[in-house]
């Protein structure tokens, strides 16, 4: 019998066409996040789901969908899926690592530069017709070249961000809970630092850790207080890594100079006070949003889904422990 796949939101046509060559596909054509009950009603009859990071696949959903064998997430992050629950129930989970690394690193730099040089503020100023005269102290920002960049997390994306820093002649330090091979450190020219030291000496801090219990609110009142008042903080990882209310306090009280955020604690909700602060750049979770990369992510999710449904090990398996006890 042909397997049934549900795609939770409109994706690229090429991805749907690829799936249709092998399975029966239904796509939610509404550009909105489905509620839990809607998700369950669609996934109940499905063998596979192509999900987005906005779909919460928890125990309740998995229990209500006993036929579901694979959840192929269209994202490298998979904190929207309860991996433990999926593994217990024999459900394969996959993600889309690698293809978005460079695009996301480009965007971390976009945010860093925009915040350092106040591009968004200046754009608002110019559009408002306020540019009446050039001024020697107008929109003074912070130099980037030659400064110290602190990377919290030196995985694939952190490393790609580090590579770009050499063009700015920066000193790059990092903190990562996992050991990084010495050769990688040498090639990148980066130096490990205890987290507290990184917080104290960095001019720019860019966050590249997954959302885990240990990384939730890693940036908090306590850690912002350790930073330089000239520090610029960039977050392209996951929103809850930064305590958004503490960030507001840090910006308002001059504990740091600026921030640039692509992700938010209660996405798509954004802490309202952030809107009233000039020295924060706000982007709607678009770090991987290039034409090329989003298409690659889509095709990768589709291939992961198809491989799993054919009984093959998918290329990007998140929960290898599931292998011996997959749902059939
Ligand atoms: C991901 O893939 O996890 C990003 O947050 C969206 O591209």
Short mmCIF file of C-alpha atoms and ligand atoms in Angstrom, two decimals:
data_model
loop_
_atom_site.label_atom_id
_atom_site.label_comp_id
_atom_site.label_asym_id
_atom_site.label_seq_id
_atom_site.Cartn_x
_atom_site.Cartn_y
_atom_site.Cartn_z
CA UNK A 1 0.00 0.00 0.00
CA UNK A 2 1.28 3.50 -0.84
CA UNK A 3 2.45 5.36 2.25
CA UNK A 4 0.63 8.54 3.23
CA UNK A 5 2.52 11.71 4.02
CA UNK A 6 1.20 14.93 5.49
CA UNK A 7 3.05 18.21 4.94
CA UNK A 8 2.04 20.69 7.61
CA UNK A 9 2.45 23.92 5.60
CA UNK A 10 3.00 24.94 1.97
CA UNK A 11 6.58 24.13 0.97
CA UNK A 12 8.45 24.29 -2.33
CA UNK A 13 6.69 22.61 -5.28
CA UNK A 14 9.84 20.63 -6.07
CA UNK A 15 9.64 19.03 -2.62
CA UNK A 16 6.01 18.08 -3.03
CA UNK A 17 6.67 16.72 -6.54
CA UNK A 18 9.53 14.62 -5.22
CA UNK A 19 7.31 13.13 -2.54
CA UNK A 20 4.46 12.55 -4.95
CA UNK A 21 6.62 10.32 -7.12
CA UNK A 22 6.70 7.77 -4.31
CA UNK A 23 3.97 8.38 -1.75
CA UNK A 24 0.50 9.77 -1.36
CA UNK A 25 0.88 13.40 -0.28
CA UNK A 26 -1.45 15.86 1.38
CA UNK A 27 -0.27 19.42 1.97
CA UNK A 28 -1.86 21.92 4.33
CA UNK A 29 -2.37 24.78 1.89
CA UNK A 30 -3.07 27.31 4.66
CA UNK A 31 -0.19 29.63 5.61
CA UNK A 32 -0.82 29.19 9.30
CA UNK A 33 0.37 26.95 12.10
CA UNK A 34 -2.08 24.14 12.74
CA UNK A 35 -3.50 23.72 16.23
CA UNK A 36 -2.73 20.56 18.15
CA UNK A 37 -6.11 19.05 17.33
CA UNK A 38 -5.79 19.92 13.64
CA UNK A 39 -2.33 18.42 13.56
CA UNK A 40 -3.61 15.24 15.17
CA UNK A 41 -6.56 14.98 12.84
CA UNK A 42 -4.25 15.14 9.81
CA UNK A 43 -1.43 13.01 11.16
CA UNK A 44 -3.71 10.28 12.51
CA UNK A 45 -3.89 8.63 9.11
CA UNK A 46 -0.33 9.49 8.04
CA UNK A 47 2.75 7.27 7.90
CA UNK A 48 5.06 10.25 7.65
CA UNK A 49 4.99 13.94 8.50
CA UNK A 50 7.02 16.72 6.98
CA UNK A 51 6.99 19.27 9.78
CA UNK A 52 8.25 22.79 10.35
CA UNK A 53 9.84 24.15 13.50
CA UNK A 54 6.48 25.71 14.36
CA UNK A 55 4.79 22.30 14.74
CA UNK A 56 4.88 20.95 18.26
CA UNK A 57 5.20 17.18 18.05
CA UNK A 58 4.86 16.07 21.65
CA UNK A 59 3.78 12.90 23.48
CA UNK A 60 0.12 13.70 23.06
CA UNK A 61 0.42 14.12 19.30
CA UNK A 62 2.56 10.98 18.95
CA UNK A 63 0.15 8.91 21.05
CA UNK A 64 -2.80 10.12 19.00
CA UNK A 65 -1.09 9.14 15.75
CA UNK A 66 -0.11 5.48 16.13
CA UNK A 67 0.47 5.03 12.41
CA UNK A 68 3.12 7.77 12.22
CA UNK A 69 6.57 6.30 11.54
CA UNK A 70 8.65 9.33 10.71
CA UNK A 71 8.75 13.03 11.48
CA UNK A 72 11.00 14.81 8.97
CA UNK A 73 11.65 18.29 10.31
CA UNK A 74 12.35 21.04 7.78
CA UNK A 75 15.02 22.60 10.04
CA UNK A 76 18.32 21.72 11.60
CA UNK A 77 16.90 22.47 15.06
CA UNK A 78 14.43 19.91 16.38
CA UNK A 79 13.43 21.28 19.77
CA UNK A 80 9.82 21.30 18.51
CA UNK A 81 9.83 17.49 18.60
CA UNK A 82 9.91 15.50 21.82
CA UNK A 83 12.77 13.23 20.80
CA UNK A 84 12.55 11.02 23.87
CA UNK A 85 8.86 10.40 23.32
CA UNK A 86 9.38 9.76 19.61
CA UNK A 87 12.18 7.29 20.29
CA UNK A 88 10.14 5.47 22.95
CA UNK A 89 7.33 5.07 20.43
CA UNK A 90 9.61 3.95 17.61
CA UNK A 91 9.14 7.12 15.55
CA UNK A 92 12.07 8.24 13.41
CA UNK A 93 12.99 11.94 13.59
CA UNK A 94 15.18 13.65 11.00
CA UNK A 95 16.51 17.17 10.47
CA UNK A 96 18.37 19.20 7.81
CA UNK A 97 21.92 19.86 9.02
CA UNK A 98 24.75 21.25 6.94
CA UNK A 99 22.88 22.85 4.05
CA UNK A 100 22.03 25.97 6.04
CA UNK A 101 25.36 26.43 7.80
CA UNK A 102 26.90 29.07 5.53
CA UNK A 103 23.64 30.94 4.97
CA UNK A 104 23.02 31.16 8.70
CA UNK A 105 26.60 32.28 9.33
CA UNK A 106 26.17 34.99 6.67
CA UNK A 107 23.11 36.19 8.51
CA UNK A 108 24.76 36.17 11.93
CA UNK A 109 27.30 38.52 10.36
CA UNK A 110 24.55 40.57 8.75
CA UNK A 111 23.02 41.10 12.18
CA UNK A 112 26.36 41.74 13.84
CA UNK A 113 27.29 44.43 11.33
CA UNK A 114 23.82 45.94 11.33
CA UNK A 115 23.83 46.28 15.11
CA UNK A 116 27.44 47.47 15.33
CA UNK A 117 26.94 50.16 12.69
CA UNK A 118 23.32 51.01 13.53
CA UNK A 119 22.12 50.37 9.99
CA UNK A 120 18.47 49.76 10.86
CA UNK A 121 18.23 52.83 13.10
CA UNK A 122 19.87 54.95 10.42
CA UNK A 123 17.51 53.58 7.78
CA UNK A 124 14.50 54.48 9.94
CA UNK A 125 15.96 57.96 10.42
CA UNK A 126 16.55 58.54 6.72
CA UNK A 127 13.12 57.21 5.72
CA UNK A 128 11.49 59.52 8.23
CA UNK A 129 12.98 62.44 6.30
CA UNK A 130 15.24 63.37 9.24
CA UNK A 131 18.50 63.44 7.26
CA UNK A 132 18.80 67.19 6.86
CA UNK A 133 22.54 67.56 7.28
CA UNK A 134 25.66 65.38 7.61
CA UNK A 135 27.06 65.39 11.15
CA UNK A 136 30.40 64.27 12.60
CA UNK A 137 28.70 62.50 15.49
CA UNK A 138 25.70 61.18 13.65
CA UNK A 139 24.97 57.48 14.23
CA UNK A 140 28.31 56.61 15.74
CA UNK A 141 28.64 52.86 15.97
CA UNK A 142 31.32 50.39 16.97
CA UNK A 143 34.22 49.20 14.85
CA UNK A 144 34.20 45.52 14.06
CA UNK A 145 37.66 44.95 12.60
CA UNK A 146 40.36 44.04 15.07
CA UNK A 147 37.90 43.39 17.90
CA UNK A 148 37.26 40.25 19.95
CA UNK A 149 34.45 37.97 18.84
CA UNK A 150 33.14 35.52 21.44
CA UNK A 151 31.29 32.52 20.06
CA UNK A 152 29.07 30.59 22.43
CA UNK A 153 28.92 27.26 20.64
CA UNK A 154 31.45 26.17 18.02
CA UNK A 155 29.45 23.63 16.05
CA UNK A 156 29.00 23.83 12.30
CA UNK A 157 27.45 27.32 12.31
CA UNK A 158 29.76 28.71 15.00
CA UNK A 159 32.73 27.53 12.96
CA UNK A 160 31.38 29.16 9.78
CA UNK A 161 30.93 32.42 11.70
CA UNK A 162 34.52 32.12 12.96
CA UNK A 163 35.88 31.63 9.43
CA UNK A 164 34.32 34.90 8.33
CA UNK A 165 35.94 36.76 11.24
CA UNK A 166 39.43 36.38 9.83
CA UNK A 167 38.53 38.87 7.07
CA UNK A 168 37.93 41.41 9.83
CA UNK A 169 41.19 40.60 11.55
CA UNK A 170 39.35 39.69 14.72
CA UNK A 171 40.48 37.69 17.68
CA UNK A 172 38.01 34.83 18.03
CA UNK A 173 37.40 33.04 21.31
CA UNK A 174 34.76 30.43 21.95
CA UNK A 175 33.08 28.37 24.61
CA UNK A 176 31.57 24.98 23.86
CA UNK A 177 30.45 22.19 26.15
CA UNK A 178 31.71 19.63 23.63
CA UNK A 179 35.42 19.10 22.91
CA UNK A 180 36.46 20.49 19.51
CA UNK A 181 39.30 18.73 17.63
CA UNK A 182 42.61 20.59 17.95
CA UNK A 183 43.03 20.66 14.16
CA UNK A 184 39.73 22.51 13.77
CA UNK A 185 40.85 25.11 16.32
CA UNK A 186 44.15 25.56 14.55
CA UNK A 187 42.56 25.86 11.12
CA UNK A 188 40.09 28.43 12.39
CA UNK A 189 42.62 30.24 14.56
CA UNK A 190 40.23 30.31 17.51
CA UNK A 191 40.99 30.01 21.21
CA UNK A 192 38.86 28.30 23.87
CA UNK A 193 37.82 30.37 26.86
CA UNK A 194 35.79 29.69 30.00
CA UNK A 195 32.32 31.16 29.55
CA UNK A 196 32.82 33.88 32.16
CA UNK A 197 36.03 35.06 30.53
CA UNK A 198 34.36 35.10 27.12
CA UNK A 199 31.53 37.20 28.54
CA UNK A 200 33.97 39.62 30.17
CA UNK A 201 36.33 40.23 27.25
CA UNK A 202 34.28 39.92 24.06
CA UNK A 203 33.31 42.97 22.03
CA UNK A 204 30.81 40.87 20.08
CA UNK A 205 29.07 37.74 21.32
CA UNK A 206 27.29 35.45 18.90
CA UNK A 207 25.24 32.51 20.16
CA UNK A 208 25.29 29.16 18.33
CA UNK A 209 24.07 26.53 20.78
CA UNK A 210 21.06 24.23 20.50
CA UNK A 211 18.18 24.76 22.90
CA UNK A 212 18.65 22.31 25.76
CA UNK A 213 17.78 22.43 29.46
CA UNK A 214 21.38 23.56 30.08
CA UNK A 215 21.29 26.35 27.49
CA UNK A 216 17.92 27.87 28.40
CA UNK A 217 18.49 31.45 29.63
CA UNK A 218 22.23 31.10 29.21
CA UNK A 219 22.16 34.84 28.67
CA UNK A 220 20.45 36.24 31.76
CA UNK A 221 20.72 39.18 34.17
CA UNK A 222 23.76 37.47 35.69
CA UNK A 223 25.59 36.89 32.42
CA UNK A 224 24.67 40.25 30.84
CA UNK A 225 26.13 41.91 33.96
CA UNK A 226 29.53 40.35 33.13
CA UNK A 227 29.67 41.79 29.60
CA UNK A 228 31.39 44.97 28.49
CA UNK A 229 29.03 47.94 28.23
CA UNK A 230 30.16 48.20 24.60
CA UNK A 231 29.34 44.57 23.82
CA UNK A 232 27.01 43.67 20.94
CA UNK A 233 25.05 40.42 21.35
CA UNK A 234 23.75 38.41 18.38
CA UNK A 235 21.38 35.45 18.61
CA UNK A 236 20.58 33.27 15.59
CA UNK A 237 20.21 30.02 17.57
CA UNK A 238 16.99 29.61 19.55
CA UNK A 239 15.10 32.33 21.40
CA UNK A 240 14.90 30.79 24.87
CA UNK A 241 18.71 30.73 25.09
CA UNK A 242 18.34 34.43 25.88
CA UNK A 243 16.15 35.64 28.73
CA UNK A 244 14.34 38.32 26.72
CA UNK A 245 13.24 40.35 29.75
CA UNK A 246 16.81 40.34 31.06
CA UNK A 247 17.98 41.48 27.62
CA UNK A 248 15.55 44.40 27.76
CA UNK A 249 16.97 45.36 31.17
CA UNK A 250 20.55 45.00 29.92
CA UNK A 251 19.87 47.26 26.93
CA UNK A 252 17.91 49.82 28.93
CA UNK A 253 20.48 49.98 31.72
CA UNK A 254 23.45 50.18 29.38
CA UNK A 255 24.89 46.82 30.47
CA UNK A 256 25.50 46.11 26.78
CA UNK A 257 25.61 48.38 23.72
CA UNK A 258 23.26 46.61 21.33
CA UNK A 259 21.67 43.33 20.34
CA UNK A 260 20.53 41.69 17.14
CA UNK A 261 18.02 38.88 17.27
CA UNK A 262 16.67 36.45 14.72
CA UNK A 263 14.93 34.23 17.27
CA UNK A 264 12.67 34.91 20.24
CA UNK A 265 11.66 33.29 23.47
CA UNK A 266 7.96 32.93 22.67
CA UNK A 267 8.13 33.05 18.89
CA UNK A 268 6.39 34.50 16.95
CA UNK A 269 5.61 36.73 19.93
CA UNK A 270 8.33 39.29 20.60
CA UNK A 271 8.83 40.90 23.97
CA UNK A 272 6.93 44.20 23.34
CA UNK A 273 9.49 46.31 25.17
CA UNK A 274 12.09 45.40 22.55
CA UNK A 275 10.15 47.43 19.99
CA UNK A 276 10.77 50.62 21.95
CA UNK A 277 14.52 50.12 22.12
CA UNK A 278 16.51 51.64 19.26
CA UNK A 279 19.71 49.66 19.67
CA UNK A 280 18.19 46.29 18.92
CA UNK A 281 17.85 44.77 15.46
CA UNK A 282 14.89 42.43 15.10
CA UNK A 283 14.52 39.83 12.34
CA UNK A 284 11.68 37.28 12.04
CA UNK A 285 13.71 34.03 12.18
CA UNK A 286 15.15 34.30 8.67
CA UNK A 287 18.81 33.34 9.15
CA UNK A 288 18.54 30.39 6.75
CA UNK A 289 16.09 32.11 4.43
CA UNK A 290 17.89 32.24 1.10
CA UNK A 291 16.21 30.84 -2.02
CA UNK A 292 18.95 28.27 -2.44
CA UNK A 293 19.16 27.09 1.14
CA UNK A 294 15.47 26.81 1.90
CA UNK A 295 15.01 24.72 -1.24
CA UNK A 296 17.88 22.47 -0.17
CA UNK A 297 16.35 22.09 3.28
CA UNK A 298 13.02 21.17 1.72
CA UNK A 299 14.54 18.52 -0.56
CA UNK A 300 16.59 17.13 2.29
CA UNK A 301 13.51 16.77 4.48
CA UNK A 302 11.71 15.03 1.60
CA UNK A 303 14.61 12.59 1.05
CA UNK A 304 14.79 11.85 4.78
CA UNK A 305 11.08 11.12 4.80
CA UNK A 306 11.16 8.86 1.75
CA UNK A 307 14.20 6.91 2.90
CA UNK A 308 12.57 6.28 6.29
CA UNK A 309 9.32 5.13 4.73
CA UNK A 310 11.21 2.71 2.49
CA UNK A 311 12.81 1.17 5.57
CA UNK A 312 16.22 2.70 4.86
CA UNK A 313 18.25 4.63 7.36
CA UNK A 314 17.58 8.30 6.55
CA UNK A 315 20.66 10.44 5.89
CA UNK A 316 19.92 12.78 8.78
CA UNK A 317 18.62 10.65 11.59
CA UNK A 318 18.30 12.56 14.86
CA UNK A 319 17.42 9.60 17.10
CA UNK A 320 19.59 6.61 16.08
CA UNK A 321 18.42 4.73 19.21
CA UNK A 322 15.09 4.28 17.45
CA UNK A 323 16.59 2.04 14.80
CA UNK A 324 16.05 -1.36 16.41
CA UNK A 325 12.51 -0.57 17.51
CA UNK A 326 10.93 1.34 14.66
CA UNK A 327 7.20 1.35 14.22
CA UNK A 328 6.19 -0.83 11.31
C1 LIG B 1 16.67 25.75 11.77
O1 LIG B 1 16.81 25.12 10.72
O2 LIG B 1 16.70 25.21 12.86
C2 LIG B 1 16.52 27.22 11.66
O3 LIG B 1 16.21 27.81 12.84
C3 LIG B 1 15.54 27.60 10.58
O4 LIG B 1 16.21 27.42 9.42
#
